[in-house]
PDB file of C-alpha atoms and ligand atoms in Angstrom:
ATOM      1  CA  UNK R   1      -6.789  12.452  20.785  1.00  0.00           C
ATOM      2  CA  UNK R   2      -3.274  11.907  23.080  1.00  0.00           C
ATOM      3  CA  UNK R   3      -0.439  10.389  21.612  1.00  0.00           C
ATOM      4  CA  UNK R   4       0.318   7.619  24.075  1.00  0.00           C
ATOM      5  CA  UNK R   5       2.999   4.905  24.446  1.00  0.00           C
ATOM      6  CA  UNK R   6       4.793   3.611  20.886  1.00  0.00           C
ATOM      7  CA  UNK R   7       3.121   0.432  19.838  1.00  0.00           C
ATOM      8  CA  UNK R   8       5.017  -0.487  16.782  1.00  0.00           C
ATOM      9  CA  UNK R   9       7.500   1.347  14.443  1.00  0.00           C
ATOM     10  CA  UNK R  10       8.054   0.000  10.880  1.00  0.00           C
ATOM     11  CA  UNK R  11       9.931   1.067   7.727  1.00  0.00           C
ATOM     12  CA  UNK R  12       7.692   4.539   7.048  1.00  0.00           C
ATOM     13  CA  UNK R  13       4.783   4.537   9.744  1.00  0.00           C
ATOM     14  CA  UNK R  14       4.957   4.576  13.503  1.00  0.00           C
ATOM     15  CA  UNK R  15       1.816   3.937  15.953  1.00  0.00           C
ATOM     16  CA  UNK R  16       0.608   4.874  19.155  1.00  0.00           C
ATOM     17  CA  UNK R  17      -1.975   3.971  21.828  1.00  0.00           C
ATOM     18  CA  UNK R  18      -4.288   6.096  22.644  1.00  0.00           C
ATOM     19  CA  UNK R  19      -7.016   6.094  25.722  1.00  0.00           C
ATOM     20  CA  UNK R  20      -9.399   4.305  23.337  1.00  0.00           C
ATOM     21  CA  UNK R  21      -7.940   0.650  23.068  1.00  0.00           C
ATOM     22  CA  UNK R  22     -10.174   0.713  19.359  1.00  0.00           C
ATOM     23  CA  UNK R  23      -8.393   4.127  18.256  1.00  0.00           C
ATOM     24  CA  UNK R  24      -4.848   4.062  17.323  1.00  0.00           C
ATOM     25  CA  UNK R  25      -2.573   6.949  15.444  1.00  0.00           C
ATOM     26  CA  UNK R  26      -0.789   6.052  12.315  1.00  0.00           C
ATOM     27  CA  UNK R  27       2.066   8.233  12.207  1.00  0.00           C
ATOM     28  CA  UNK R  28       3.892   8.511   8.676  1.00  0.00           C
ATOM     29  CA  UNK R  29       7.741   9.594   9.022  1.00  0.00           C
ATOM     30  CA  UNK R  30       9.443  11.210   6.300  1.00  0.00           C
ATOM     31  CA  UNK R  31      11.652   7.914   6.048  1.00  0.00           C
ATOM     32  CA  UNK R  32      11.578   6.450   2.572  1.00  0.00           C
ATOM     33  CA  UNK R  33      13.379   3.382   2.023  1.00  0.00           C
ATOM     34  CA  UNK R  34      13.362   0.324  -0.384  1.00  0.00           C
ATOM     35  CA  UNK R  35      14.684  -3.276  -0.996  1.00  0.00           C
ATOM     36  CA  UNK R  36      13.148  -4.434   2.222  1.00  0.00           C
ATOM     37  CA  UNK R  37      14.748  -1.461   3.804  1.00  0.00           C
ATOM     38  CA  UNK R  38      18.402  -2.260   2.581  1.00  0.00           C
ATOM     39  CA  UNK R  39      18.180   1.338   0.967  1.00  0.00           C
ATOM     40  CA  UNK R  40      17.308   4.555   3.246  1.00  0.00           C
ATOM     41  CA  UNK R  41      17.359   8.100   3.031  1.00  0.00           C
ATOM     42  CA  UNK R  42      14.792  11.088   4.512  1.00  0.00           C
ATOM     43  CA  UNK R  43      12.831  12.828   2.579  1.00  0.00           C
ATOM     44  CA  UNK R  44      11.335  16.300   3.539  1.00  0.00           C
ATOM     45  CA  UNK R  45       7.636  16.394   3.313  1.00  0.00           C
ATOM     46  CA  UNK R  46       7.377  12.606   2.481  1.00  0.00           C
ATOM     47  CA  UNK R  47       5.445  12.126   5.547  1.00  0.00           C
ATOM     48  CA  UNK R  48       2.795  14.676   5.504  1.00  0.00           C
ATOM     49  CA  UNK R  49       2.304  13.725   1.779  1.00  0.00           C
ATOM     50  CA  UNK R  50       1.928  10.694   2.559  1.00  0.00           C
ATOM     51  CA  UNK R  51      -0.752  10.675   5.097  1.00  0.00           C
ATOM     52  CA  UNK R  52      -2.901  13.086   2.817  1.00  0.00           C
ATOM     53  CA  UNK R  53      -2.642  10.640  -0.353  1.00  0.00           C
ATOM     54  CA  UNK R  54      -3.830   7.595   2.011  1.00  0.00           C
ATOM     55  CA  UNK R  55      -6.453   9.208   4.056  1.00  0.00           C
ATOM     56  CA  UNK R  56      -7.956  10.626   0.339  1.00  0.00           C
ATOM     57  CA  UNK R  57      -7.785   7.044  -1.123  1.00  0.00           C
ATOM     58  CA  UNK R  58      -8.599   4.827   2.227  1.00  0.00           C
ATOM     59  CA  UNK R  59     -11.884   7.586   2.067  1.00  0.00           C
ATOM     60  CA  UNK R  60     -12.442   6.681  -1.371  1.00  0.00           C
ATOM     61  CA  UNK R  61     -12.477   3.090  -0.599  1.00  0.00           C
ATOM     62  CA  UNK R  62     -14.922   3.240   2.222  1.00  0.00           C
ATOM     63  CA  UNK R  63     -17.020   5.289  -0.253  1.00  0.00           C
ATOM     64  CA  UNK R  64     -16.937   1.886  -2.911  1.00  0.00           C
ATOM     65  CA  UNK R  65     -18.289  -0.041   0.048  1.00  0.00           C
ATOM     66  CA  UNK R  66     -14.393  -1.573   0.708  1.00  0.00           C
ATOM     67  CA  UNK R  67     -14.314  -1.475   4.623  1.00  0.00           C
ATOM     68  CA  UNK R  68     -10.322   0.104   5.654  1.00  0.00           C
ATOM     69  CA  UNK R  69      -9.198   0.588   9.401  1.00  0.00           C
ATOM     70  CA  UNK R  70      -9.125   4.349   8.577  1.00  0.00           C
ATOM     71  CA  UNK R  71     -10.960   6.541  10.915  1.00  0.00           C
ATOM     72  CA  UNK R  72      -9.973  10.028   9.975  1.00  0.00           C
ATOM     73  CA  UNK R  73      -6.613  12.528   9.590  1.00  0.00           C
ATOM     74  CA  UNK R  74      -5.455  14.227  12.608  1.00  0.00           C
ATOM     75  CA  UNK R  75      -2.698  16.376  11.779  1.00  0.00           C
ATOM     76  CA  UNK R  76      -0.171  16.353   8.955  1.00  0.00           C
ATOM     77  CA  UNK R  77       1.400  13.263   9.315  1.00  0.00           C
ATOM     78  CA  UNK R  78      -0.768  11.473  11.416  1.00  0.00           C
ATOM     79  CA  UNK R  79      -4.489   9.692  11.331  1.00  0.00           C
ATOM     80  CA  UNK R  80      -6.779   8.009  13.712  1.00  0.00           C
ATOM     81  CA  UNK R  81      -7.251   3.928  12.554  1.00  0.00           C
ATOM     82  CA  UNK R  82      -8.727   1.047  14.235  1.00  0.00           C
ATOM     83  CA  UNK R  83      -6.375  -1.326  16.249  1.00  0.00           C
ATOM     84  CA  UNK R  84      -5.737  -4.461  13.445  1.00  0.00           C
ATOM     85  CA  UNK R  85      -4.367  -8.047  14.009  1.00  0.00           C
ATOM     86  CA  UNK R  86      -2.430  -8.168  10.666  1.00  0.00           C
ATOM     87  CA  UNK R  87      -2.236 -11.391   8.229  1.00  0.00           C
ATOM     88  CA  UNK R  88       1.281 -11.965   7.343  1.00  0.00           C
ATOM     89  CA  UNK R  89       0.378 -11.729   3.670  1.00  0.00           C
ATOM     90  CA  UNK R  90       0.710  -8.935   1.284  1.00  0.00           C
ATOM     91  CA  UNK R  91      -1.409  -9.134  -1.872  1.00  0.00           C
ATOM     92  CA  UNK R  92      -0.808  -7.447  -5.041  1.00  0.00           C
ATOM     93  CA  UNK R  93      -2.473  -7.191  -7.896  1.00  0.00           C
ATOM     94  CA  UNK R  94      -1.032  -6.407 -11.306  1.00  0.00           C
ATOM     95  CA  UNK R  95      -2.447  -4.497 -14.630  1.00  0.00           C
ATOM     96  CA  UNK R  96       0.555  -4.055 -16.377  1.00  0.00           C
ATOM     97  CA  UNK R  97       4.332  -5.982 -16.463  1.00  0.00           C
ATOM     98  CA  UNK R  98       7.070  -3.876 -14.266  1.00  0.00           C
ATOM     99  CA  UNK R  99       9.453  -5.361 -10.920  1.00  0.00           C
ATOM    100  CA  UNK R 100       9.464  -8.396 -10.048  1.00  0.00           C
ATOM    101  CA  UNK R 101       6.757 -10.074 -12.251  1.00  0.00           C
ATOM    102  CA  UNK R 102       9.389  -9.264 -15.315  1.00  0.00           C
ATOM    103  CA  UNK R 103      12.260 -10.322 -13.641  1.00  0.00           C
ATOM    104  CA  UNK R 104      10.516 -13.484 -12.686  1.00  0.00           C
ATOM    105  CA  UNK R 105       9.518 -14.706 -16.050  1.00  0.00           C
ATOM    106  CA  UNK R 106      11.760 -12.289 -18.501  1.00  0.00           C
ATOM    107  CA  UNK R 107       8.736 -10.095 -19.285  1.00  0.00           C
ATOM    108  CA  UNK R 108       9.112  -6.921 -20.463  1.00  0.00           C
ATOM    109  CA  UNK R 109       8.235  -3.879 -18.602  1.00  0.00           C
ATOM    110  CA  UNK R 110       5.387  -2.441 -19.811  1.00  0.00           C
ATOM    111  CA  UNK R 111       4.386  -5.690 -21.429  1.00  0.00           C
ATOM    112  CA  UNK R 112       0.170  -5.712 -21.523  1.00  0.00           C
ATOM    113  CA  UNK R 113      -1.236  -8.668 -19.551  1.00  0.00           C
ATOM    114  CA  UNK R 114      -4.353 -10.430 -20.752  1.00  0.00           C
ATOM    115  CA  UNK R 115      -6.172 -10.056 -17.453  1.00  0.00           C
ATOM    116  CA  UNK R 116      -4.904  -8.616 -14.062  1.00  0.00           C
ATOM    117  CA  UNK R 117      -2.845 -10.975 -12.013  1.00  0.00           C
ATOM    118  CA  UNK R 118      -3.314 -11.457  -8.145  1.00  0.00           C
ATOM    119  CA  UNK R 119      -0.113 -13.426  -5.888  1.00  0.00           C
ATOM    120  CA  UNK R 120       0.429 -13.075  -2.265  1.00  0.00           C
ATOM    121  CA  UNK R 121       3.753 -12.960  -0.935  1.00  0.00           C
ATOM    122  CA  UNK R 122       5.311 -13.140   2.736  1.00  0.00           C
ATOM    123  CA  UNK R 123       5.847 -10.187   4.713  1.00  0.00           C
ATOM    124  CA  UNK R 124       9.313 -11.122   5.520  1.00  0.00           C
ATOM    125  CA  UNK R 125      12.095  -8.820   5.237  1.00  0.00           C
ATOM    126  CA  UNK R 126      15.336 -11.551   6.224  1.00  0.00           C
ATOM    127  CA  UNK R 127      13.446 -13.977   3.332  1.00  0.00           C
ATOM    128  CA  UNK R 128      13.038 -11.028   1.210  1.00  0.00           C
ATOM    129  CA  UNK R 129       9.309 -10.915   0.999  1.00  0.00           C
ATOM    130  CA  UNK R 130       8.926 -14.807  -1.168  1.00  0.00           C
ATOM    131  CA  UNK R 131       5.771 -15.123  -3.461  1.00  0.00           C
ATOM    132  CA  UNK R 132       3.681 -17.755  -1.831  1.00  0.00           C
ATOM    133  CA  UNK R 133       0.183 -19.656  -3.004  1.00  0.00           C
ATOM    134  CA  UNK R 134      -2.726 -20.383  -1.098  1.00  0.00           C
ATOM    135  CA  UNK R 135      -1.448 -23.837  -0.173  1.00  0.00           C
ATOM    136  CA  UNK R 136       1.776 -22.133   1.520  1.00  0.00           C
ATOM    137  CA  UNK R 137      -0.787 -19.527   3.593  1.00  0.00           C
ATOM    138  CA  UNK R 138      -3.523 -22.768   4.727  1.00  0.00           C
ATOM    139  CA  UNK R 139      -0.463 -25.216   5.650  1.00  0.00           C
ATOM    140  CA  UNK R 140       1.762 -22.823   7.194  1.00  0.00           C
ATOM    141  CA  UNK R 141      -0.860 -21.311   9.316  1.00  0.00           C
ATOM    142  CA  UNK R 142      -0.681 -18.069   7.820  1.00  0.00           C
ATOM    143  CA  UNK R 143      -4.636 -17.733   7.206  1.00  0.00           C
ATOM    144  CA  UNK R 144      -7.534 -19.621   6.318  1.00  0.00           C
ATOM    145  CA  UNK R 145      -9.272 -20.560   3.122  1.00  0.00           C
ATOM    146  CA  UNK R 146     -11.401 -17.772   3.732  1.00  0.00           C
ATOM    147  CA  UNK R 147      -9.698 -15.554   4.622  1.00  0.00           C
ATOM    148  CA  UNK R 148      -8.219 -16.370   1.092  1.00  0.00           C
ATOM    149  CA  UNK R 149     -10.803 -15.922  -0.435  1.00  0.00           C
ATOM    150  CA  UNK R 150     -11.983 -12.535   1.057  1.00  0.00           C
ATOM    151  CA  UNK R 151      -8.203 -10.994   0.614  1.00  0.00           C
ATOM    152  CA  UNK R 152      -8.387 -11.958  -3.396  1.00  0.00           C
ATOM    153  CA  UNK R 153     -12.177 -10.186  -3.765  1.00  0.00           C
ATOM    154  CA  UNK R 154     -11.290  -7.514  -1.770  1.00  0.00           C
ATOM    155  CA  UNK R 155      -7.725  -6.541  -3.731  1.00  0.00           C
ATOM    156  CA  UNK R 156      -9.543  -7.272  -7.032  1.00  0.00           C
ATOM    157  CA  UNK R 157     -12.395  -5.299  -6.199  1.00  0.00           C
ATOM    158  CA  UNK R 158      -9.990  -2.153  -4.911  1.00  0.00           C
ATOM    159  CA  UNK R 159      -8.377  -2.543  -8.523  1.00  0.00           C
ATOM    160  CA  UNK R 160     -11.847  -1.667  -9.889  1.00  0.00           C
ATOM    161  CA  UNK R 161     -12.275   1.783  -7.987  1.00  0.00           C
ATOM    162  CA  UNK R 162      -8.279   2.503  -8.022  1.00  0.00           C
ATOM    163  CA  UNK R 163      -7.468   2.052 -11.795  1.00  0.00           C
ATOM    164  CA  UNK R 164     -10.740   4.279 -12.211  1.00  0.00           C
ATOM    165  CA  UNK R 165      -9.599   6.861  -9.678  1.00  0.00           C
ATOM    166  CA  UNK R 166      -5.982   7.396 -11.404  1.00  0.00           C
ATOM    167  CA  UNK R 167      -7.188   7.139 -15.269  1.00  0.00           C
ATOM    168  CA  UNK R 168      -9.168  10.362 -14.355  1.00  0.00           C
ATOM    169  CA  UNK R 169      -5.732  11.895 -13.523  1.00  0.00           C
ATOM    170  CA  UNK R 170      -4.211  10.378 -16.805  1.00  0.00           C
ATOM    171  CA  UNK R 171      -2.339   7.842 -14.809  1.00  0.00           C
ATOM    172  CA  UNK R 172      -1.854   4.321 -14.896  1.00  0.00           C
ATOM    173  CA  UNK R 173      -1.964   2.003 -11.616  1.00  0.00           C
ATOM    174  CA  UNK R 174       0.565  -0.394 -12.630  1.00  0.00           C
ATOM    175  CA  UNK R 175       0.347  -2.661  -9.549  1.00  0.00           C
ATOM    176  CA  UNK R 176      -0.327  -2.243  -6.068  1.00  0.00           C
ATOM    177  CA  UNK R 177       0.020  -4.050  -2.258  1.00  0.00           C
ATOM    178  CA  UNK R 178      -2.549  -4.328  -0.046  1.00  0.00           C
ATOM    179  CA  UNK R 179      -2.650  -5.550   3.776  1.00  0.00           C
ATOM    180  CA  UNK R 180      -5.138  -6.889   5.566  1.00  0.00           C
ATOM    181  CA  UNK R 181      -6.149  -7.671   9.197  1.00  0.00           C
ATOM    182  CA  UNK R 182      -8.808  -8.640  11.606  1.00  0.00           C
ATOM    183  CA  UNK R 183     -10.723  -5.976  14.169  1.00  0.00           C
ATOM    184  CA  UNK R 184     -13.566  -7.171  16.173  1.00  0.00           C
ATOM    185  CA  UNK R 185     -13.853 -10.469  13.682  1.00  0.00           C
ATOM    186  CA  UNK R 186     -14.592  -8.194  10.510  1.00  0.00           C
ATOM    187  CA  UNK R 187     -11.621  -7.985   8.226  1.00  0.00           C
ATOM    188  CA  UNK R 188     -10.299  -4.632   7.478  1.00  0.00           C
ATOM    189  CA  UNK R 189      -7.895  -3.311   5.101  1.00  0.00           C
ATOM    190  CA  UNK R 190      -4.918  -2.150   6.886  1.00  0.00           C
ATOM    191  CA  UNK R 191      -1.867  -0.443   6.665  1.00  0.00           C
ATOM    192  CA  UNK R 192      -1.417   2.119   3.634  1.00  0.00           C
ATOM    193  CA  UNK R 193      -2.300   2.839  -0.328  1.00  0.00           C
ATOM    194  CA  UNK R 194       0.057   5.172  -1.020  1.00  0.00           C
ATOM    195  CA  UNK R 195       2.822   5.610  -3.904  1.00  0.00           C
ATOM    196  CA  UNK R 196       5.087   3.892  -1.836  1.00  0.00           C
ATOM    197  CA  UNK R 197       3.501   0.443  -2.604  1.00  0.00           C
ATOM    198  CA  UNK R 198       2.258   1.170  -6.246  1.00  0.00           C
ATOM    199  CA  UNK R 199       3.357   1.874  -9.207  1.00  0.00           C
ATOM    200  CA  UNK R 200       1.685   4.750 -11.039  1.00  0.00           C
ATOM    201  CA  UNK R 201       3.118   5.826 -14.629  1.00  0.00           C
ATOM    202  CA  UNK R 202       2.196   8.714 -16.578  1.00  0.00           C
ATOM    203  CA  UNK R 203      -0.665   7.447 -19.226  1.00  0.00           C
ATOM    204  CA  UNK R 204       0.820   9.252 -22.269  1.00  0.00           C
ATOM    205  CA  UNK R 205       4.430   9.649 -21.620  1.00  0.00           C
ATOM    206  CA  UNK R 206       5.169   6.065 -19.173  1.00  0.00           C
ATOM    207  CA  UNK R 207       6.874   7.975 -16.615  1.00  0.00           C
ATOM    208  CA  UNK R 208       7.312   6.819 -13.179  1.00  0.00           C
ATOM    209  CA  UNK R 209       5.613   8.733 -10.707  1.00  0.00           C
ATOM    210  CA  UNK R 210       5.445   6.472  -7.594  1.00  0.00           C
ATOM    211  CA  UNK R 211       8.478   4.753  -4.842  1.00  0.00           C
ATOM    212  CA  UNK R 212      10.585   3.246  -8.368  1.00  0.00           C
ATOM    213  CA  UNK R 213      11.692   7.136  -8.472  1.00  0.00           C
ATOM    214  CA  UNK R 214      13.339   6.607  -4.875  1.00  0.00           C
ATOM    215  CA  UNK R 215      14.240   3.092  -5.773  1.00  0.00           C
ATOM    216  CA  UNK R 216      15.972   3.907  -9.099  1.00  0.00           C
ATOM    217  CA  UNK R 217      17.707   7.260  -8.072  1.00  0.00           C
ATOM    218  CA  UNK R 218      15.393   9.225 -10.260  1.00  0.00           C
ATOM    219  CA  UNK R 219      15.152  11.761  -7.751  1.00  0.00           C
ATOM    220  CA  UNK R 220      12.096  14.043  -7.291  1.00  0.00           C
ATOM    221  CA  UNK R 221      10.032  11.766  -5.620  1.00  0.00           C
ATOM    222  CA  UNK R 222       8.204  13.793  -3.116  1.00  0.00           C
ATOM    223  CA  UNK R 223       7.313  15.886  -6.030  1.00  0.00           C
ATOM    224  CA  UNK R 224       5.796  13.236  -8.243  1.00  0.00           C
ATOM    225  CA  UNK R 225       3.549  11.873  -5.361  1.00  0.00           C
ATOM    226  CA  UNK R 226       2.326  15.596  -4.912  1.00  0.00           C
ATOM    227  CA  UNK R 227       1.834  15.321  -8.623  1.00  0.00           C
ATOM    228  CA  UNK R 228      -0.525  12.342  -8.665  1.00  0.00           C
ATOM    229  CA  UNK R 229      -2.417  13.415  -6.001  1.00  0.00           C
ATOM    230  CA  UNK R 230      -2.813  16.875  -7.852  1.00  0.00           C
ATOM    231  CA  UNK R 231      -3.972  15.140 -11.146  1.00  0.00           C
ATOM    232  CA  UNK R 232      -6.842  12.911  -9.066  1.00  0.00           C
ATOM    233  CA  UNK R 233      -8.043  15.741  -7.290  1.00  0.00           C
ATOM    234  CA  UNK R 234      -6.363  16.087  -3.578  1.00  0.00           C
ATOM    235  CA  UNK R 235      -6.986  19.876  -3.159  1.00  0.00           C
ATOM    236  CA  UNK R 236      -4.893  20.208  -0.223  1.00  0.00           C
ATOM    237  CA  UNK R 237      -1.848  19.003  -2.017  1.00  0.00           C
TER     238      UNK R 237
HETATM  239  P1  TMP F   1       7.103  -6.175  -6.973  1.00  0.00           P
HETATM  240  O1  TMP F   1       7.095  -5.932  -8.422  1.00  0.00           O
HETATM  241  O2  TMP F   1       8.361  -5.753  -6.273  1.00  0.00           O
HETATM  242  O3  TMP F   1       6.732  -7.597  -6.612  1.00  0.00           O
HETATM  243  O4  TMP F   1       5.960  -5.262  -6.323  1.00  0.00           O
HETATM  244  C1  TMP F   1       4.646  -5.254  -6.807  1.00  0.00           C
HETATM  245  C2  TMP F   1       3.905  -4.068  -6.211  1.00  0.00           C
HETATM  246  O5  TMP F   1       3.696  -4.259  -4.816  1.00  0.00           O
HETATM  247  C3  TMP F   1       4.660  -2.758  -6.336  1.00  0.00           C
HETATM  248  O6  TMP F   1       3.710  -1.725  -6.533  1.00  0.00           O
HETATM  249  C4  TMP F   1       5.329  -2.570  -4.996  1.00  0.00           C
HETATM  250  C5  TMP F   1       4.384  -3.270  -4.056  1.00  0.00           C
HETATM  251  N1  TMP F   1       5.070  -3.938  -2.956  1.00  0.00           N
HETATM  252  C6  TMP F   1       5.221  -3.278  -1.754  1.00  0.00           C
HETATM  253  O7  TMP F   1       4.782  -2.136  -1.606  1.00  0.00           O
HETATM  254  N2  TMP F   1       5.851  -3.904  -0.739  1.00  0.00           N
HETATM  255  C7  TMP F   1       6.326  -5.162  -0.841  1.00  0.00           C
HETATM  256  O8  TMP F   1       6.884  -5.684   0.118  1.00  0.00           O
HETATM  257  C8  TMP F   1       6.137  -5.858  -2.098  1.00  0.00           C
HETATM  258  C9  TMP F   1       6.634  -7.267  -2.271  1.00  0.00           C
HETATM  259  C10 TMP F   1       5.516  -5.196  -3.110  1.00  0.00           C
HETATM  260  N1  LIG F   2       9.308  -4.711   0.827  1.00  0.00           N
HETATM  261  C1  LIG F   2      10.179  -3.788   0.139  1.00  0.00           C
HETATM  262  C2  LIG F   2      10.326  -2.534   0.964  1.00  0.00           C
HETATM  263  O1  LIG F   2       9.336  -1.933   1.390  1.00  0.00           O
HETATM  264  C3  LIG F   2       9.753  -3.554  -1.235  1.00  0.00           C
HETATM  265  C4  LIG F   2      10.374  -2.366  -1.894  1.00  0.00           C
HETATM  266  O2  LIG F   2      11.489  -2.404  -2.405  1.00  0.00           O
HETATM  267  O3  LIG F   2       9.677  -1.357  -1.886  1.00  0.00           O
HETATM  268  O4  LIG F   2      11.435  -2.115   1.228  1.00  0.00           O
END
């Protein structure tokens, strides 16, 4: 399938037309950055390790019955997806205490929650990403009740497959960000699930393996995602 024109270039990812309005390619760069892309560096490989990890988890989500705009990897760093018109929402969903949830509300990290917890939060880089509730999303226009309602099931039921996926490979999915968007009237999930918007940590030893390396200066980051996609079984890593 022809690259074509650019259609959008974020942070990480670029994409391109193709002849096929409903097929797009997801590039991913080897750009890593962090703090709503105040910090920035390149990192070799990121890119191509990057697109593997996703395409193996977006395949393992479509396998749990979790619809994803994935259609399949093309090259190294790039992979076919259907054309999405994105909410302006992220949603996360927490098992375990780390960022911004413990600086919020003076929790330690590592602190065991009760249940998981679900918040959405802008996609805003200037505002720096605020957490926002349902009533922000219907009153601002940002999305409807259901659509709501089908982001929260969906996330929630993604942390049922995920924090399965990763205990096999002695790892714990700390949290993770998920982006959604309409094609055709069905909603999809969108965008990436990769270690750059989760946080994995070694089961035994707590050990960050996921975008805090990059974030914190701990260095080998590349080779930490390579690592977790070892441990849950991406042979071509
Ligand atoms: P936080 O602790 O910074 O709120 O992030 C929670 C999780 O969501 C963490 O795994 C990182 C991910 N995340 C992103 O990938 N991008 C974002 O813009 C935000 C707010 C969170
Ligand atoms: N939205 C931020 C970014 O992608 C969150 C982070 O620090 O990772 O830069």
């Amino acid at each position: 399938m022809q690259k074509k024109s650019l259609l959008y270039s974020g942070k990480v990812k670029s994409v391109y037309q193709t002849e096929d309005p409903e097929r797009l390619v997801m590039e991913f760069r080897d750009d890593a950055t962090a703090f709503n892309g105040v910090k920035h560096e390149l990192l070799e490989n990121k890119g191509k390790v990057s697109n593997i990890f996703n395409a193996f988890i977006m395949q393992k989500l479509e396998a749990a019955g979790i619809k994803t705009h994935f259609i399949e990897q093309i090259s190294d760093n790039e992979s076919l997806v259907k054309p999405l018109d994105m909410l302006r929402v992220e949603c996360v969903v927490r098992n375990v205490a780390a960022g911004s949830l413990s600086k919020r509300y003076g929790i330690e990290e590592g602190a065991e929650l009760r249940a998981p917890i679900f918040e959405f939060f802008l996609k805003d880089d200037e505002l720096g990403d605020p957490m926002i509730n349902d009533e922000h999303i219907v009153a601002f226009g940002w999305g409807t009740r259901e659509d709501i309602n089908k982001m929260r099931e969906l996330t929630i039921k993604v942390n049922s497959v995920l924090k399965e996926l990763f205990l096999q490979g002695e790892i714990i999915l700390v949290d993770y960000k998920l982006e959604f968007g309409y094609n055709n009237g069905e909603l999809l999930l969108g965008d990436e699930f990769t270690p750059d918007n989760c946080r994995l940590w070694d089961a035994s030893t707590h050990e960050k393996m996921d975008k805090d390396r990059f974030r914190r200066g701990l260095g080998s980051v590349v080779e930490s995602y390579i690592d977790v996609g070892r441990r849950i079984g991406i042979s071509s890593l």
